[in-house]
Amino acid sequence: MSTASSQDMTPESLAGNRKYRRSELPRPYPDPDAWDQNLTSALESPERKKNYEIFLNSEKSLTVDYLPVRLDVENVSRCNYRCTMCQVSDWGPTFQRAQDMAFEEFKDLIDSQYGLIEVKLQGMGEPLLGREVFFKMIQYARSKHIWVRTTHNGSLLHFRDNYKKLIDSGINEVQISIDGADKETFEGIRVGSNFDLVKSNCLLLNNYCDENDLLRTRMWTVLQQSNLKGFLDFVHLAHELKFKRQTFTLSLTEWGQDKWSKANRSVTAEDSITPEIANEAIELGKQLGVEVTFWDVTEKYSVTSKQTLCRWPWERTYVSSDMKLVPCCMIANPNVLELGDASDLSKTWNSEAYQDFRRAHLEGRIPKVCRFCYQDG
């Protein structure tokens, strides 16, 4: 694979270049036709349609008179990798924080949350470790016309034909994390991985999608100093592995913890992607038939107005595998901040804890665990 001008791109030579807003780069969105078709089906439910209309016409306040329209649901809080930028690597010898979510817990959650239009079924861990229960969860949510997406490390797709089961479950989008364009870089970041196996598994998945004329997958790359030189190589790799879409994440989350703030700030490459470099990747992608997009959080939110506040406290929440509510996926750990019991989400959604959390945002007193996502928090 050619590295082109990316060979000259180093954190030292490019750090500090913030003369543009990275939010102007193309962002990853679901296929619009598929999304619109699914939303139309979802809103055939009068209860869900009313909830969604109230949500769309509401202003940010301490309490809300609608249920969440989106959820992140963590089916397992355990992983078979120990990635260098991930808090799971702190979770002891088993790399597991809590028990797996039972299917009945998931079913009860989905049944009670009649306002849902989208679920991300993955949290801190590899969701395929949930085995058949994971596919059953997808199928149940899809039976309710809920858009379901998930993220995987690619290590278990070959096992028991998981790649087929995943696509056959009716999943809407599958993101595969690829954080190195070569074996040494990949396995250095995603500790415990096998680069060759992951590549083979990606081909299994994408070939199966192609055989069924389905657009379901996206290659997802977290940029950092250790993989920055391979920036353009990622686009070539996406093409080699038959991905039609490639997204670069430009910032490393701090997980709401001082330790990870220090560690990940020291290796971030978020200031190294200039418009010229980004456009080079976009154009290369066009030549290869790969849509290249970018995801960034550090310029997303601001305290300057209600409209620029984080949407999570008013739109969605994160349900951990042990049925606890966490503010968002950038924290993703109830041991860092818990907002209540997910088993009674309809009640907890307007609890005193949630009102206090919303109040802090509305008054510009952004909680410490949330400041990472704000320009001025």
Short mmCIF file of C-alpha atoms in Angstrom, two decimals:
data_model
loop_
_atom_site.label_atom_id
_atom_site.label_comp_id
_atom_site.label_asym_id
_atom_site.label_seq_id
_atom_site.Cartn_x
_atom_site.Cartn_y
_atom_site.Cartn_z
CA MET A 1 0.00 0.00 0.00
CA SER A 2 1.23 3.49 -0.83
CA THR A 3 1.62 6.04 1.92
CA ALA A 4 1.95 8.96 -0.50
CA SER A 5 2.44 12.30 1.28
CA SER A 6 1.33 10.79 4.59
CA GLN A 7 4.97 9.71 5.05
CA ASP A 8 5.75 13.37 5.74
CA MET A 9 2.88 13.80 8.17
CA THR A 10 4.06 13.66 11.78
CA PRO A 11 2.48 14.90 15.01
CA GLU A 12 5.48 17.17 15.55
CA SER A 13 5.21 18.88 12.17
CA LEU A 14 1.46 19.36 12.29
CA ALA A 15 0.53 19.72 15.96
CA GLY A 16 -1.22 22.94 16.84
CA ASN A 17 -2.78 23.51 13.42
CA ARG A 18 -6.32 24.54 14.39
CA LYS A 19 -6.97 27.23 11.78
CA TYR A 20 -10.16 25.54 10.67
CA ARG A 21 -13.14 23.86 12.26
CA ARG A 22 -12.90 20.13 11.92
CA SER A 23 -16.68 20.03 12.15
CA GLU A 24 -16.69 21.18 8.51
CA LEU A 25 -15.28 17.82 7.42
CA PRO A 26 -17.81 15.30 6.07
CA ARG A 27 -19.47 13.34 8.86
CA PRO A 28 -20.64 9.70 8.87
CA TYR A 29 -24.36 9.27 8.33
CA PRO A 30 -26.49 6.18 7.68
CA ASP A 31 -27.70 5.47 4.19
CA PRO A 32 -30.43 8.15 3.82
CA ASP A 33 -32.88 6.03 1.84
CA ALA A 34 -32.62 3.10 4.25
CA TRP A 35 -32.88 5.41 7.26
CA ASP A 36 -35.94 7.23 5.92
CA GLN A 37 -37.66 3.98 5.02
CA ASN A 38 -37.03 2.55 8.48
CA LEU A 39 -38.15 5.76 10.23
CA THR A 40 -41.37 5.74 8.23
CA SER A 41 -42.05 2.18 9.39
CA ALA A 42 -41.14 3.05 12.98
CA LEU A 43 -43.52 6.01 13.06
CA GLU A 44 -46.45 3.88 12.00
CA SER A 45 -46.80 3.27 15.71
CA PRO A 46 -49.04 6.12 16.97
CA GLU A 47 -47.41 6.07 20.40
CA ARG A 48 -43.90 6.34 18.97
CA LYS A 49 -44.93 8.98 16.45
CA LYS A 50 -46.44 11.17 19.17
CA ASN A 51 -43.33 10.76 21.35
CA TYR A 52 -41.06 11.66 18.43
CA GLU A 53 -43.09 14.75 17.51
CA ILE A 54 -43.01 15.98 21.12
CA PHE A 55 -39.23 15.41 21.17
CA LEU A 56 -38.70 17.32 17.92
CA ASN A 57 -40.71 20.30 19.15
CA SER A 58 -39.30 20.46 22.67
CA GLU A 59 -36.74 22.83 24.15
CA LYS A 60 -34.06 21.74 26.59
CA SER A 61 -35.41 21.93 30.15
CA LEU A 62 -35.00 20.18 33.51
CA THR A 63 -37.79 17.69 32.83
CA VAL A 64 -39.07 16.31 29.54
CA ASP A 65 -42.48 14.95 28.58
CA TYR A 66 -41.20 12.33 26.16
CA LEU A 67 -39.10 9.18 26.44
CA PRO A 68 -35.59 8.81 24.95
CA VAL A 69 -35.57 8.42 21.20
CA ARG A 70 -32.16 6.73 21.12
CA LEU A 71 -30.28 4.37 23.43
CA ASP A 72 -26.81 2.92 23.71
CA VAL A 73 -27.25 -0.58 25.17
CA GLU A 74 -24.23 -2.49 26.42
CA ASN A 75 -24.96 -6.21 26.12
CA VAL A 76 -21.59 -7.22 27.64
CA SER A 77 -19.00 -5.24 29.60
CA ARG A 78 -16.05 -7.45 28.78
CA CYS A 79 -13.56 -7.81 25.95
CA ASN A 80 -10.95 -10.12 24.49
CA TYR A 81 -8.68 -7.17 23.60
CA ARG A 82 -6.76 -4.76 25.82
CA CYS A 83 -6.58 -1.68 23.60
CA THR A 84 -4.10 0.95 24.75
CA MET A 85 -6.62 3.82 24.70
CA CYS A 86 -9.54 1.96 26.30
CA GLN A 87 -10.66 1.84 29.92
CA VAL A 88 -11.44 -1.90 29.66
CA SER A 89 -7.69 -2.51 30.02
CA ASP A 90 -8.09 -1.33 33.63
CA TRP A 91 -10.70 -3.96 34.46
CA GLY A 92 -8.49 -6.60 36.05
CA PRO A 93 -7.36 -9.99 34.72
CA THR A 94 -10.73 -10.87 33.16
CA PHE A 95 -11.29 -7.45 31.54
CA GLN A 96 -14.91 -7.56 32.68
CA ARG A 97 -16.74 -4.94 34.76
CA ALA A 98 -20.12 -6.61 35.33
CA GLN A 99 -22.38 -9.47 34.29
CA ASP A 100 -23.81 -9.75 30.80
CA MET A 101 -27.27 -8.33 30.12
CA ALA A 102 -29.94 -11.04 29.98
CA PHE A 103 -32.26 -11.17 26.98
CA GLU A 104 -35.32 -10.66 29.21
CA GLU A 105 -33.75 -7.48 30.61
CA PHE A 106 -33.19 -6.23 27.07
CA LYS A 107 -36.71 -7.20 25.98
CA ASP A 108 -38.30 -5.44 28.95
CA LEU A 109 -36.20 -2.34 28.24
CA ILE A 110 -37.23 -2.23 24.57
CA ASP A 111 -40.88 -2.88 25.40
CA SER A 112 -41.01 -0.06 27.95
CA GLN A 113 -39.19 2.42 25.71
CA TYR A 114 -41.85 2.83 23.04
CA GLY A 115 -40.24 6.06 21.82
CA LEU A 116 -37.08 4.47 20.43
CA ILE A 117 -36.10 4.96 16.82
CA GLU A 118 -32.44 3.88 17.16
CA VAL A 119 -30.30 1.63 19.36
CA LYS A 120 -26.55 1.22 19.36
CA LEU A 121 -26.09 -2.31 20.69
CA GLN A 122 -22.54 -2.21 22.03
CA GLY A 123 -20.73 -0.57 24.92
CA MET A 124 -17.43 -1.29 26.62
CA GLY A 125 -16.51 -4.63 25.16
CA GLU A 126 -16.90 -7.00 22.23
CA PRO A 127 -20.64 -7.67 21.76
CA LEU A 128 -20.13 -11.00 19.99
CA LEU A 129 -18.98 -12.41 23.33
CA GLY A 130 -22.71 -12.44 24.09
CA ARG A 131 -23.11 -15.21 21.51
CA GLU A 132 -26.65 -16.14 20.45
CA VAL A 133 -28.27 -13.76 22.94
CA PHE A 134 -26.69 -10.86 21.04
CA PHE A 135 -28.31 -11.85 17.74
CA LYS A 136 -31.61 -12.41 19.51
CA MET A 137 -31.41 -8.86 20.87
CA ILE A 138 -30.84 -7.43 17.40
CA GLN A 139 -33.74 -9.39 15.96
CA TYR A 140 -36.09 -8.27 18.71
CA ALA A 141 -35.25 -4.58 18.30
CA ARG A 142 -35.54 -4.85 14.53
CA SER A 143 -38.96 -6.47 14.91
CA LYS A 144 -40.00 -3.13 16.45
CA HIS A 145 -38.61 -1.20 13.43
CA ILE A 146 -35.79 0.22 15.58
CA TRP A 147 -32.63 1.11 13.66
CA VAL A 148 -29.79 -0.98 15.16
CA ARG A 149 -26.07 -0.43 14.75
CA THR A 150 -23.11 -2.05 16.47
CA THR A 151 -19.32 -1.94 16.70
CA HIS A 152 -16.95 -4.92 16.69
CA ASN A 153 -13.23 -5.60 16.87
CA GLY A 154 -13.44 -8.17 14.07
CA SER A 155 -11.90 -11.03 16.02
CA LEU A 156 -14.93 -13.33 16.28
CA LEU A 157 -16.70 -12.90 12.96
CA HIS A 158 -15.47 -16.26 11.68
CA PHE A 159 -16.53 -18.17 14.79
CA ARG A 160 -19.67 -20.23 14.21
CA ASP A 161 -20.43 -18.14 11.10
CA ASN A 162 -20.99 -15.02 13.19
CA TYR A 163 -20.50 -12.84 10.12
CA LYS A 164 -23.56 -14.44 8.51
CA LYS A 165 -25.63 -14.38 11.70
CA LEU A 166 -24.84 -10.70 12.18
CA ILE A 167 -26.05 -9.69 8.74
CA ASP A 168 -28.98 -12.13 8.76
CA SER A 169 -30.15 -10.67 12.10
CA GLY A 170 -31.30 -7.58 10.21
CA ILE A 171 -28.62 -5.26 11.62
CA ASN A 172 -28.57 -1.85 9.93
CA GLU A 173 -24.91 -0.91 10.36
CA VAL A 174 -21.80 -2.76 11.51
CA GLN A 175 -18.70 -0.75 12.38
CA ILE A 176 -15.42 -2.66 12.47
CA SER A 177 -12.59 -1.06 14.42
CA ILE A 178 -9.34 -1.02 12.44
CA ASP A 179 -6.72 1.11 14.20
CA GLY A 180 -3.61 0.02 12.32
CA ALA A 181 -2.99 -0.30 8.59
CA ASP A 182 -0.21 -2.84 9.15
CA LYS A 183 0.28 -5.76 11.52
CA GLU A 184 2.78 -4.10 13.86
CA THR A 185 0.73 -0.94 14.35
CA PHE A 186 -2.61 -2.75 14.64
CA GLU A 187 -1.44 -5.30 17.18
CA GLY A 188 0.49 -2.65 19.10
CA ILE A 189 -2.68 -0.63 19.70
CA ARG A 190 -5.22 -3.45 19.92
CA VAL A 191 -3.32 -5.64 22.35
CA GLY A 192 -4.24 -9.31 22.11
CA SER A 193 -5.34 -9.05 18.49
CA ASN A 194 -4.41 -10.93 15.33
CA PHE A 195 -4.26 -8.56 12.36
CA ASP A 196 -4.34 -11.28 9.70
CA LEU A 197 -7.38 -12.93 11.26
CA VAL A 198 -9.24 -9.62 11.48
CA LYS A 199 -8.51 -8.88 7.82
CA SER A 200 -9.75 -12.32 6.82
CA ASN A 201 -12.89 -11.83 8.90
CA CYS A 202 -13.59 -8.45 7.33
CA LEU A 203 -13.49 -10.06 3.89
CA LEU A 204 -15.90 -12.76 5.06
CA LEU A 205 -18.29 -10.08 6.28
CA ASN A 206 -18.03 -7.78 3.28
CA ASN A 207 -18.17 -10.58 0.70
CA TYR A 208 -21.36 -11.83 2.35
CA CYS A 209 -22.85 -8.34 2.18
CA ASP A 210 -21.89 -8.06 -1.48
CA GLU A 211 -23.44 -11.46 -2.24
CA ASN A 212 -26.69 -10.18 -0.75
CA ASP A 213 -26.42 -6.70 -2.28
CA LEU A 214 -26.40 -5.04 1.16
CA LEU A 215 -24.61 -1.91 2.39
CA ARG A 216 -24.12 -2.63 6.10
CA THR A 217 -20.48 -2.17 7.07
CA ARG A 218 -18.14 0.69 7.88
CA MET A 219 -14.44 0.60 8.73
CA TRP A 220 -13.83 2.77 11.79
CA THR A 221 -10.38 4.10 12.69
CA VAL A 222 -9.33 5.94 15.85
CA LEU A 223 -6.41 8.13 14.81
CA GLN A 224 -3.55 8.58 17.26
CA GLN A 225 0.15 9.31 17.08
CA SER A 226 1.15 5.68 16.66
CA ASN A 227 -0.94 5.16 13.50
CA LEU A 228 -0.88 8.64 11.98
CA LYS A 229 1.81 7.89 9.40
CA GLY A 230 -0.45 5.27 7.91
CA PHE A 231 -3.29 7.74 7.38
CA LEU A 232 -3.72 7.21 3.64
CA ASP A 233 -2.89 3.53 4.00
CA PHE A 234 -6.15 3.13 5.90
CA VAL A 235 -8.11 4.13 2.80
CA HIS A 236 -6.20 1.59 0.71
CA LEU A 237 -6.82 -1.04 3.39
CA ALA A 238 -10.54 -0.26 3.46
CA HIS A 239 -10.64 -0.84 -0.29
CA GLU A 240 -8.62 -4.05 0.04
CA LEU A 241 -11.04 -5.36 2.66
CA LYS A 242 -14.05 -4.35 0.51
CA PHE A 243 -15.44 -1.67 2.81
CA LYS A 244 -17.51 0.95 1.02
CA ARG A 245 -17.23 3.41 3.92
CA GLN A 246 -14.29 4.53 6.09
CA THR A 247 -14.60 6.85 9.09
CA PHE A 248 -11.72 8.42 11.01
CA THR A 249 -12.23 9.41 14.63
CA LEU A 250 -10.05 12.44 15.34
CA SER A 251 -10.10 12.44 19.13
CA LEU A 252 -9.53 9.96 21.95
CA THR A 253 -12.08 9.96 24.74
CA GLU A 254 -10.97 10.47 28.33
CA TRP A 255 -13.70 8.20 29.81
CA GLY A 256 -14.41 10.93 32.39
CA GLN A 257 -11.27 9.95 34.31
CA ASP A 258 -8.08 11.87 35.11
CA LYS A 259 -5.86 8.88 34.37
CA TRP A 260 -7.25 8.46 30.87
CA SER A 261 -7.29 12.19 30.27
CA LYS A 262 -3.56 12.32 30.83
CA ALA A 263 -2.82 9.11 28.93
CA ASN A 264 -4.92 9.79 25.85
CA ARG A 265 -4.11 13.48 25.59
CA SER A 266 -0.46 12.46 25.34
CA VAL A 267 -1.06 10.33 22.25
CA THR A 268 -3.91 12.15 20.50
CA ALA A 269 -3.46 13.18 16.88
CA GLU A 270 -6.56 15.35 16.63
CA ASP A 271 -4.70 18.53 15.67
CA SER A 272 -2.76 16.82 12.89
CA ILE A 273 -5.46 16.51 10.24
CA THR A 274 -5.46 19.62 8.10
CA PRO A 275 -8.10 20.28 5.41
CA GLU A 276 -5.52 19.44 2.75
CA ILE A 277 -4.69 16.06 4.27
CA ALA A 278 -8.34 15.26 4.89
CA ASN A 279 -9.26 16.15 1.31
CA GLU A 280 -6.44 13.96 0.02
CA ALA A 281 -7.99 11.01 1.82
CA ILE A 282 -11.46 11.92 0.58
CA GLU A 283 -10.28 12.11 -3.02
CA LEU A 284 -8.36 8.85 -2.72
CA GLY A 285 -11.52 7.27 -1.37
CA LYS A 286 -13.51 8.49 -4.36
CA GLN A 287 -10.97 6.89 -6.70
CA LEU A 288 -11.21 3.60 -4.82
CA GLY A 289 -14.96 3.63 -4.22
CA VAL A 290 -14.68 4.28 -0.47
CA GLU A 291 -16.67 7.06 1.20
CA VAL A 292 -14.29 8.78 3.65
CA THR A 293 -15.76 10.68 6.59
CA PHE A 294 -14.57 12.07 9.92
CA TRP A 295 -15.90 11.99 13.48
CA ASP A 296 -14.82 14.49 16.13
CA VAL A 297 -16.18 15.39 19.56
CA THR A 298 -13.92 18.10 20.93
CA GLU A 299 -15.57 20.84 18.86
CA LYS A 300 -19.12 19.51 19.05
CA TYR A 301 -20.64 21.39 21.97
CA SER A 302 -20.60 24.83 23.56
CA VAL A 303 -22.26 26.60 26.51
CA THR A 304 -23.06 29.66 24.39
CA SER A 305 -26.70 28.62 23.88
CA LYS A 306 -29.21 25.85 24.56
CA GLN A 307 -28.93 24.82 20.95
CA THR A 308 -25.20 24.10 21.23
CA LEU A 309 -25.39 22.04 24.44
CA CYS A 310 -24.80 18.30 24.31
CA ARG A 311 -27.97 16.54 23.15
CA TRP A 312 -27.50 13.38 25.21
CA PRO A 313 -29.24 14.57 28.43
CA TRP A 314 -32.39 15.32 26.41
CA GLU A 315 -32.27 12.72 23.65
CA ARG A 316 -30.65 9.47 24.71
CA THR A 317 -28.82 7.63 27.46
CA TYR A 318 -26.43 4.70 27.95
CA VAL A 319 -27.62 1.47 29.57
CA SER A 320 -24.82 -0.65 31.03
CA SER A 321 -24.86 -4.44 31.00
CA ASP A 322 -25.88 -4.44 34.68
CA MET A 323 -28.84 -2.15 33.93
CA LYS A 324 -27.46 1.14 35.21
CA LEU A 325 -27.82 4.49 33.47
CA VAL A 326 -24.69 6.36 32.41
CA PRO A 327 -24.81 9.83 30.77
CA CYS A 328 -23.22 8.77 27.48
CA CYS A 329 -20.84 6.50 25.58
CA MET A 330 -17.91 8.86 26.23
CA ILE A 331 -18.10 7.84 29.91
CA ALA A 332 -19.65 4.38 29.47
CA ASN A 333 -19.02 3.27 33.03
CA PRO A 334 -21.45 3.56 35.97
CA ASN A 335 -18.49 3.42 38.34
CA VAL A 336 -17.52 6.86 36.99
CA LEU A 337 -21.01 8.40 36.95
CA GLU A 338 -24.35 6.67 37.40
CA LEU A 339 -27.71 8.40 36.95
CA GLY A 340 -30.03 5.65 38.14
CA ASP A 341 -31.76 2.36 37.46
CA ALA A 342 -32.29 1.42 33.82
CA SER A 343 -34.89 -1.15 34.82
CA ASP A 344 -37.23 1.77 35.47
CA LEU A 345 -35.91 4.10 32.78
CA SER A 346 -39.25 5.81 32.16
CA LYS A 347 -39.19 7.05 35.76
CA THR A 348 -35.44 7.63 36.06
CA TRP A 349 -35.44 9.74 32.88
CA ASN A 350 -36.94 12.62 34.91
CA SER A 351 -35.46 11.71 38.30
CA GLU A 352 -33.81 14.24 40.58
CA ALA A 353 -30.39 12.98 39.46
CA TYR A 354 -31.25 13.53 35.80
CA GLN A 355 -32.71 16.96 36.52
CA ASP A 356 -29.55 17.97 38.37
CA PHE A 357 -27.45 16.72 35.46
CA ARG A 358 -29.51 18.71 32.95
CA ARG A 359 -29.47 21.78 35.21
CA ALA A 360 -25.67 21.79 35.29
CA HIS A 361 -25.60 21.90 31.49
CA LEU A 362 -28.31 24.55 31.22
CA GLU A 363 -26.49 26.80 33.71
CA GLY A 364 -23.12 26.36 31.98
CA ARG A 365 -21.66 24.41 34.90
CA ILE A 366 -20.55 21.52 32.72
CA PRO A 367 -19.71 18.48 34.89
CA LYS A 368 -16.03 17.59 34.91
CA VAL A 369 -16.70 14.24 33.25
CA CYS A 370 -18.38 16.05 30.33
CA ARG A 371 -15.91 18.85 29.67
CA PHE A 372 -13.93 16.84 27.16
CA CYS A 373 -16.74 17.25 24.63
CA TYR A 374 -17.09 21.02 25.05
CA GLN A 375 -15.15 23.83 23.46
CA ASP A 376 -15.69 26.08 26.47
CA GLY A 377 -16.89 23.84 29.31
#
